[in-house]
Tab-separated table of C-alpha atoms in Angstrom:
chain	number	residue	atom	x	y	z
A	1	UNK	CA	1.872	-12.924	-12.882
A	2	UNK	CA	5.563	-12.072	-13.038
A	3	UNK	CA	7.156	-14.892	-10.883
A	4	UNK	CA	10.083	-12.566	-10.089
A	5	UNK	CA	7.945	-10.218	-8.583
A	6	UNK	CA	5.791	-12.838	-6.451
A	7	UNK	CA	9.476	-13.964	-5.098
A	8	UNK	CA	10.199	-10.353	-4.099
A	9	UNK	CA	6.794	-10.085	-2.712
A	10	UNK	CA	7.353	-13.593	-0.789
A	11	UNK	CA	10.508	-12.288	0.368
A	12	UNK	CA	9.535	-9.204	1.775
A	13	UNK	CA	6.516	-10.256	3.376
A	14	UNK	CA	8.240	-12.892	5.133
A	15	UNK	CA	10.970	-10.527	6.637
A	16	UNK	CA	7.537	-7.984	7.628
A	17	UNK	CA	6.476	-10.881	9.624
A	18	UNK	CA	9.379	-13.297	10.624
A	19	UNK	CA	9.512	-16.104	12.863
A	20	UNK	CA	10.965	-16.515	16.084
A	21	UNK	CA	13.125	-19.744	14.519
A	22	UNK	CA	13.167	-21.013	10.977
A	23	UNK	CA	15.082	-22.739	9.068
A	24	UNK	CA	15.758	-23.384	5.277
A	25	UNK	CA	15.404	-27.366	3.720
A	26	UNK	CA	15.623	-27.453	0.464
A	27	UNK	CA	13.750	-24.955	-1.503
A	28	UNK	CA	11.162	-24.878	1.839
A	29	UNK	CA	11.378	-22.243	4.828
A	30	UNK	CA	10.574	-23.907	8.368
A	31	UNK	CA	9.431	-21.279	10.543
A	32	UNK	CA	8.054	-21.937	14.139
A	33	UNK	CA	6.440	-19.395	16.670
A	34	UNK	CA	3.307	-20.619	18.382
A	35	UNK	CA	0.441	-18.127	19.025
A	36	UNK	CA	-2.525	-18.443	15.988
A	37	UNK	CA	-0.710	-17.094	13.428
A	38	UNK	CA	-0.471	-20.029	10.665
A	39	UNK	CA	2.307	-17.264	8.620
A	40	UNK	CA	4.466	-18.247	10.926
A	41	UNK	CA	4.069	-21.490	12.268
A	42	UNK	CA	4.505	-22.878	8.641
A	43	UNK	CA	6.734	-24.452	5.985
A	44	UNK	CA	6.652	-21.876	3.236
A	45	UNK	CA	7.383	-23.045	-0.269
A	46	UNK	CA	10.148	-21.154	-1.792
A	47	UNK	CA	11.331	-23.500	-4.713
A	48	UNK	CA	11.356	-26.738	-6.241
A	49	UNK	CA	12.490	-29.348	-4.139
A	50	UNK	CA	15.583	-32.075	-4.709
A	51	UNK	CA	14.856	-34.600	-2.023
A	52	UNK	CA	11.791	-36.948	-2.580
A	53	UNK	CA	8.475	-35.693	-0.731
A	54	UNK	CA	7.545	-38.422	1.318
A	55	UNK	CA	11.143	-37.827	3.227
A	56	UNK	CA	10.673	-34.139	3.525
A	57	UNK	CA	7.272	-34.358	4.514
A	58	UNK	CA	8.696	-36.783	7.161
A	59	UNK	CA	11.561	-34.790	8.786
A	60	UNK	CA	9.324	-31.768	8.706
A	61	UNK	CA	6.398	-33.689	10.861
A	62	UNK	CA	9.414	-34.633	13.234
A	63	UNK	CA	10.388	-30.868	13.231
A	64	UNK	CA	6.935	-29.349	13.825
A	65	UNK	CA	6.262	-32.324	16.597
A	66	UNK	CA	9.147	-31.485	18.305
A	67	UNK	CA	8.334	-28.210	18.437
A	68	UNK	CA	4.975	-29.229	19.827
A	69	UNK	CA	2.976	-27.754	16.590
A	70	UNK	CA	0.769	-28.787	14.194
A	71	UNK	CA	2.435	-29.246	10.625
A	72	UNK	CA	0.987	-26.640	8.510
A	73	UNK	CA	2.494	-26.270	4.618
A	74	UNK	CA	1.400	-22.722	2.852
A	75	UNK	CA	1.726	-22.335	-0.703
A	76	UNK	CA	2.059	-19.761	-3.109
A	77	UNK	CA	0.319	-20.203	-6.290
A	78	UNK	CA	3.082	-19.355	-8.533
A	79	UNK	CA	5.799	-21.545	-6.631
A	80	UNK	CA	3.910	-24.295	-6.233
A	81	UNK	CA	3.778	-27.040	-8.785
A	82	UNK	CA	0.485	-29.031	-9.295
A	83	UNK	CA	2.902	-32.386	-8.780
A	84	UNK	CA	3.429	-30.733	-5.130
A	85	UNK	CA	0.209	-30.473	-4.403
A	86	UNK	CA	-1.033	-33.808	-5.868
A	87	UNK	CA	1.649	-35.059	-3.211
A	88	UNK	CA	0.773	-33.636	-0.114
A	89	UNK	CA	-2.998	-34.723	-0.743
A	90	UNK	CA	-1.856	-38.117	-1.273
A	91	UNK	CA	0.068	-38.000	2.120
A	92	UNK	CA	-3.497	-36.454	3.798
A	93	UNK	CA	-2.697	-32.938	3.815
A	94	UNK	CA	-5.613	-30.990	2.593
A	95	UNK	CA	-6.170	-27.343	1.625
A	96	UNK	CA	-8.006	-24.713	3.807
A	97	UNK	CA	-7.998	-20.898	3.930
A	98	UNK	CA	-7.273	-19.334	1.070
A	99	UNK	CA	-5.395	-15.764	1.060
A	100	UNK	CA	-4.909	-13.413	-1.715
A	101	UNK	CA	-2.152	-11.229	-2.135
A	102	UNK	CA	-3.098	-7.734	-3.395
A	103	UNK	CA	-1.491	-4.928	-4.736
A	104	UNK	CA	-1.057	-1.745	-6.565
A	105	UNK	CA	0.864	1.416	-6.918
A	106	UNK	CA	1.781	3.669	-3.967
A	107	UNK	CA	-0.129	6.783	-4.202
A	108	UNK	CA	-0.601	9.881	-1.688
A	109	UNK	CA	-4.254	10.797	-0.728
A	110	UNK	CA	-3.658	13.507	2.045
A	111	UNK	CA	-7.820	14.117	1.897
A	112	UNK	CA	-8.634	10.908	4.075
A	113	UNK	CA	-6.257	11.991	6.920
A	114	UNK	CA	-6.892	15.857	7.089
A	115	UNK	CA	-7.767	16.814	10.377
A	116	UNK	CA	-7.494	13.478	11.695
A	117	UNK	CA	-5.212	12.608	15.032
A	118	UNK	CA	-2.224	10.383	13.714
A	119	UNK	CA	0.210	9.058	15.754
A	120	UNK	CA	3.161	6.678	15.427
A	121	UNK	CA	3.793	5.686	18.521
A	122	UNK	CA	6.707	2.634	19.614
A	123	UNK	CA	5.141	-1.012	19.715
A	124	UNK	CA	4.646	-1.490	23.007
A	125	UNK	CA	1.927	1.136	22.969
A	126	UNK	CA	0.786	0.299	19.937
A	127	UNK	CA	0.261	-3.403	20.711
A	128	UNK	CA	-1.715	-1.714	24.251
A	129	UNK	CA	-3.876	0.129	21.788
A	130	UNK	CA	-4.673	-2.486	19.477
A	131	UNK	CA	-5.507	-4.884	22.637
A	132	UNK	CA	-7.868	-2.069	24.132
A	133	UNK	CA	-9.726	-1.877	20.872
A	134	UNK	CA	-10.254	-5.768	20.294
A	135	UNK	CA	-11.159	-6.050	23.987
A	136	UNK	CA	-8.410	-8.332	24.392
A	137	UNK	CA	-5.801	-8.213	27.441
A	138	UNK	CA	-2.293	-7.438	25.903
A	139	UNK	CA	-0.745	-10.583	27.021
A	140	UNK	CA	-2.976	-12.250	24.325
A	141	UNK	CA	-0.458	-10.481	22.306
A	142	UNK	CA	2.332	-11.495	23.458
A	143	UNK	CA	3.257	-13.627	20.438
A	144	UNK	CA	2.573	-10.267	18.525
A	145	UNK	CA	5.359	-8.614	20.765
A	146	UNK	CA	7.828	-11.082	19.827
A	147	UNK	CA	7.191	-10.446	15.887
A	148	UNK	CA	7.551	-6.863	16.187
A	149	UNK	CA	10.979	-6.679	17.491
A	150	UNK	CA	12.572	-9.305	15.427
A	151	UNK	CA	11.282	-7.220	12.191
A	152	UNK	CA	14.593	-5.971	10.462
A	153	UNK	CA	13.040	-3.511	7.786
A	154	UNK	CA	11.964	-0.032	8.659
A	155	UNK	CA	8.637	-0.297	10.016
A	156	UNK	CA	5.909	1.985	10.937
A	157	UNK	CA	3.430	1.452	13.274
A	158	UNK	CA	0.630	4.002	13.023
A	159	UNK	CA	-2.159	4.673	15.639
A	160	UNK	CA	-5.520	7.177	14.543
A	161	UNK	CA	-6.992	8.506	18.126
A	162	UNK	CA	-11.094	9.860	18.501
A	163	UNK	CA	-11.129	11.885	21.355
A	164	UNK	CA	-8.147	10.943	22.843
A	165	UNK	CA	-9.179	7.213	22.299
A	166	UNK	CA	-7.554	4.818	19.715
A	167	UNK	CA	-9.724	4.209	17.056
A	168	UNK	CA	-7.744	2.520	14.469
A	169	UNK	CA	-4.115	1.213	13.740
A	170	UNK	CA	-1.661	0.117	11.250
A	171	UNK	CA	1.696	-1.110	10.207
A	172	UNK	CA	3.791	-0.836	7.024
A	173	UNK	CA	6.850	-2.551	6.772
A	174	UNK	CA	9.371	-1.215	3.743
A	175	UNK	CA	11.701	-3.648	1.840
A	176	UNK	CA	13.362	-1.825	-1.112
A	177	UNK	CA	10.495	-0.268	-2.810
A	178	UNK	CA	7.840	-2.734	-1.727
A	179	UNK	CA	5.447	-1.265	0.958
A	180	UNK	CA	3.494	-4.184	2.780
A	181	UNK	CA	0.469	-3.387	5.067
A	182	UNK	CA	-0.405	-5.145	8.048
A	183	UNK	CA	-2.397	-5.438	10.839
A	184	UNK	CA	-5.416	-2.735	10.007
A	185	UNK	CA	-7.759	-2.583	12.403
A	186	UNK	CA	-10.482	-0.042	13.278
A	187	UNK	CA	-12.547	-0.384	17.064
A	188	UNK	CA	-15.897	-2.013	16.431
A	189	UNK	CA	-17.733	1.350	17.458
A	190	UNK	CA	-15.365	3.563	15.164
A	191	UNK	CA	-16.231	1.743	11.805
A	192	UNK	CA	-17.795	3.308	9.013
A	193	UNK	CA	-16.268	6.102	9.274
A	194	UNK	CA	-13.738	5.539	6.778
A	195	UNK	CA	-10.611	5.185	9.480
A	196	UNK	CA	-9.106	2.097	7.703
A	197	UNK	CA	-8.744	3.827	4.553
A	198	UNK	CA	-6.661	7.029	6.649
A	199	UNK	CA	-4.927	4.706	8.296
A	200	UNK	CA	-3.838	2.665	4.407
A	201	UNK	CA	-3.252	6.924	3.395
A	202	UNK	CA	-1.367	8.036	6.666
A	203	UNK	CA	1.488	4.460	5.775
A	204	UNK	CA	0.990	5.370	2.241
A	205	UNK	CA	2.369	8.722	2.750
A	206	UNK	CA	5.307	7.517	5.422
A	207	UNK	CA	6.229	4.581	2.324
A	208	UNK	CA	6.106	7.837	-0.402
A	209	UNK	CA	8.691	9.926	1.328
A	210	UNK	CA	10.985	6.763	1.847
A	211	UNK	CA	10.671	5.476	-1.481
A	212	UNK	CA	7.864	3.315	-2.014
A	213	UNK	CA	6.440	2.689	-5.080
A	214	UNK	CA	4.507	-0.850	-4.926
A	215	UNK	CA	2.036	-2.198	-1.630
A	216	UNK	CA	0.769	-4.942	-1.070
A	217	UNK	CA	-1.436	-6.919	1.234
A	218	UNK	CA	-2.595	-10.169	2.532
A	219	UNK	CA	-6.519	-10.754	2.903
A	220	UNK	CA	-8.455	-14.064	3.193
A	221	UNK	CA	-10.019	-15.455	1.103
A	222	UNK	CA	-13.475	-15.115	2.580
A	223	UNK	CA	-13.130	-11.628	4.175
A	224	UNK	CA	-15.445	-10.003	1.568
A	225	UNK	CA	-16.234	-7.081	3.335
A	226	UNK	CA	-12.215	-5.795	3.734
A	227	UNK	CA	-12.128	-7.035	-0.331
A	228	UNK	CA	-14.421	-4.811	-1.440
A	229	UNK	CA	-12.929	-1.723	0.374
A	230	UNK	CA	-9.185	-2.954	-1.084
A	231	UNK	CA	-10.558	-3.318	-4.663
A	232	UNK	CA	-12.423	0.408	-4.059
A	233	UNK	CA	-8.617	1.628	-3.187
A	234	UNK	CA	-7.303	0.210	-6.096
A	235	UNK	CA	-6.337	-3.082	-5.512
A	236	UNK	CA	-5.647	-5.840	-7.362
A	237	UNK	CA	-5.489	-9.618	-7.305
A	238	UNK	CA	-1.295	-10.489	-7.274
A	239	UNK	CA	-1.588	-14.106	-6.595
A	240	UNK	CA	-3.150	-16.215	-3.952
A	241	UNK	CA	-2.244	-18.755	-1.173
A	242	UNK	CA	-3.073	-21.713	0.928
A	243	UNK	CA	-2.070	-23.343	3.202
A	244	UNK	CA	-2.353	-27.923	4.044
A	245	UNK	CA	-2.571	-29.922	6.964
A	246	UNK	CA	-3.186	-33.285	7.238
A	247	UNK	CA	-6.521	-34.200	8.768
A	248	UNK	CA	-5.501	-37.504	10.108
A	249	UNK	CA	-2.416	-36.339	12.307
């Protein structure tokens, strides 16, 4: 894997989904939130580091416990060296959740939105839409709110409606020529139909006419199911991630 391209990736995908504060400590990337997402409420490895680990590790616990949350390191394959990782399991941070990063060309496939009801609608009422569907009050989203208007790129945020209901939703984020997709979701009762692939068509096509030429995505490691539909659309395996946390603490 091209590490220049897995820094661009890194990049963009950290400006798609930036933190409320963060901060940079040599070669890592603090960032702080709250809310469930561990993207960012983490200390992303960017580059080799110049101070010795056990005082990094130190002032970042300090950071995080300030902050009141748990210290959570995520690390890119390519950027991380095995001498990193030997070190934070020595200190008692172990690995969980493993995340690949996908990609592949842009391409337009009008066919899977023909006829269908797309919408891109601001993010308030796209975050309302996406709560309705996961039965979730919006304020659950709140975090989510934040996130979306601290997003610098040009964005999208994409909403397919059934009968005047929402039935599936999307955003794309655009950084140069690098098209990222997030937050796909289809309603429980809509699935099967094929929505998430329109909605992955409808961003393709709003990247295409704005320059896009590579996407990629971020899927866990054990979400098999949205795997195989990725690697069905073309998708290949970039590079991977995980992220530490010390059991003891």
């Amino acid at each position: 894997m091209d590490k220049a391209l897995v820094i661009r990736i890194e990049e963009a995908a950290l400006n798609a989904w930036p933190a409320v504060k963060q901060m940079d400590y040599d070669g890592w990337l603090l960032r702080m939130t709250g809310g469930p997402s561990k993207r960012i409420n983490s200390v992303n490895i960017r580059r080799e580091s110049n101070l010795p680990l056990a005082q990094k590790v130190g002032y970042c616990e300090w950071v995080y416990q300030r902050e009141q949350l748990p210290l959570i390191f995520r690390l890119p394959e390519p950027l991380t060296s095995p001498e990193l990782s030997e070190g934070l399991e020595k200190l008692g941070y172990r690995s969980f959740d493993p995340t690949l990063v996908l990609g592949k060309s842009v391409i337009s496939t009008p066919e899977l939105t023909q006829g269908l009801d797309f919408r891109q609608i601001p993010p308030l009422d796209w975050l309302a839409a996406r709560s309705w569907m996961m039965g979730l009050p919006l304020v659950a989203l709140n975090y989510h709110a934040a996130i979306l208007n601290l997003i610098l790129p040009e964005k999208a945020l994409v909403c397919l409606f059934e009968e005047g209901q929402p039935a599936a939703c999307g955003m794309a984020v655009l950084q140069g020529e690098l098209l990222g997709y997030f937050s796909i979701y289809t309603r429980p009762s809509a699935r099967r139909r094929g929505y998430g692939r329109a909605v992955m068509a409808a961003l393709s096509q709003w990247g295409l006419e704005r320059g896009a030429q590579v996407g990629y995505l971020q899927v866990e490691g054990d979400n098999v199911p949205a795997q195989a539909m990725y690697k069905e659309m073309g998708f290949g395996r970039l590079y991977g991630y995980k992220y530490r946390k010390c059991v003891a603490k």
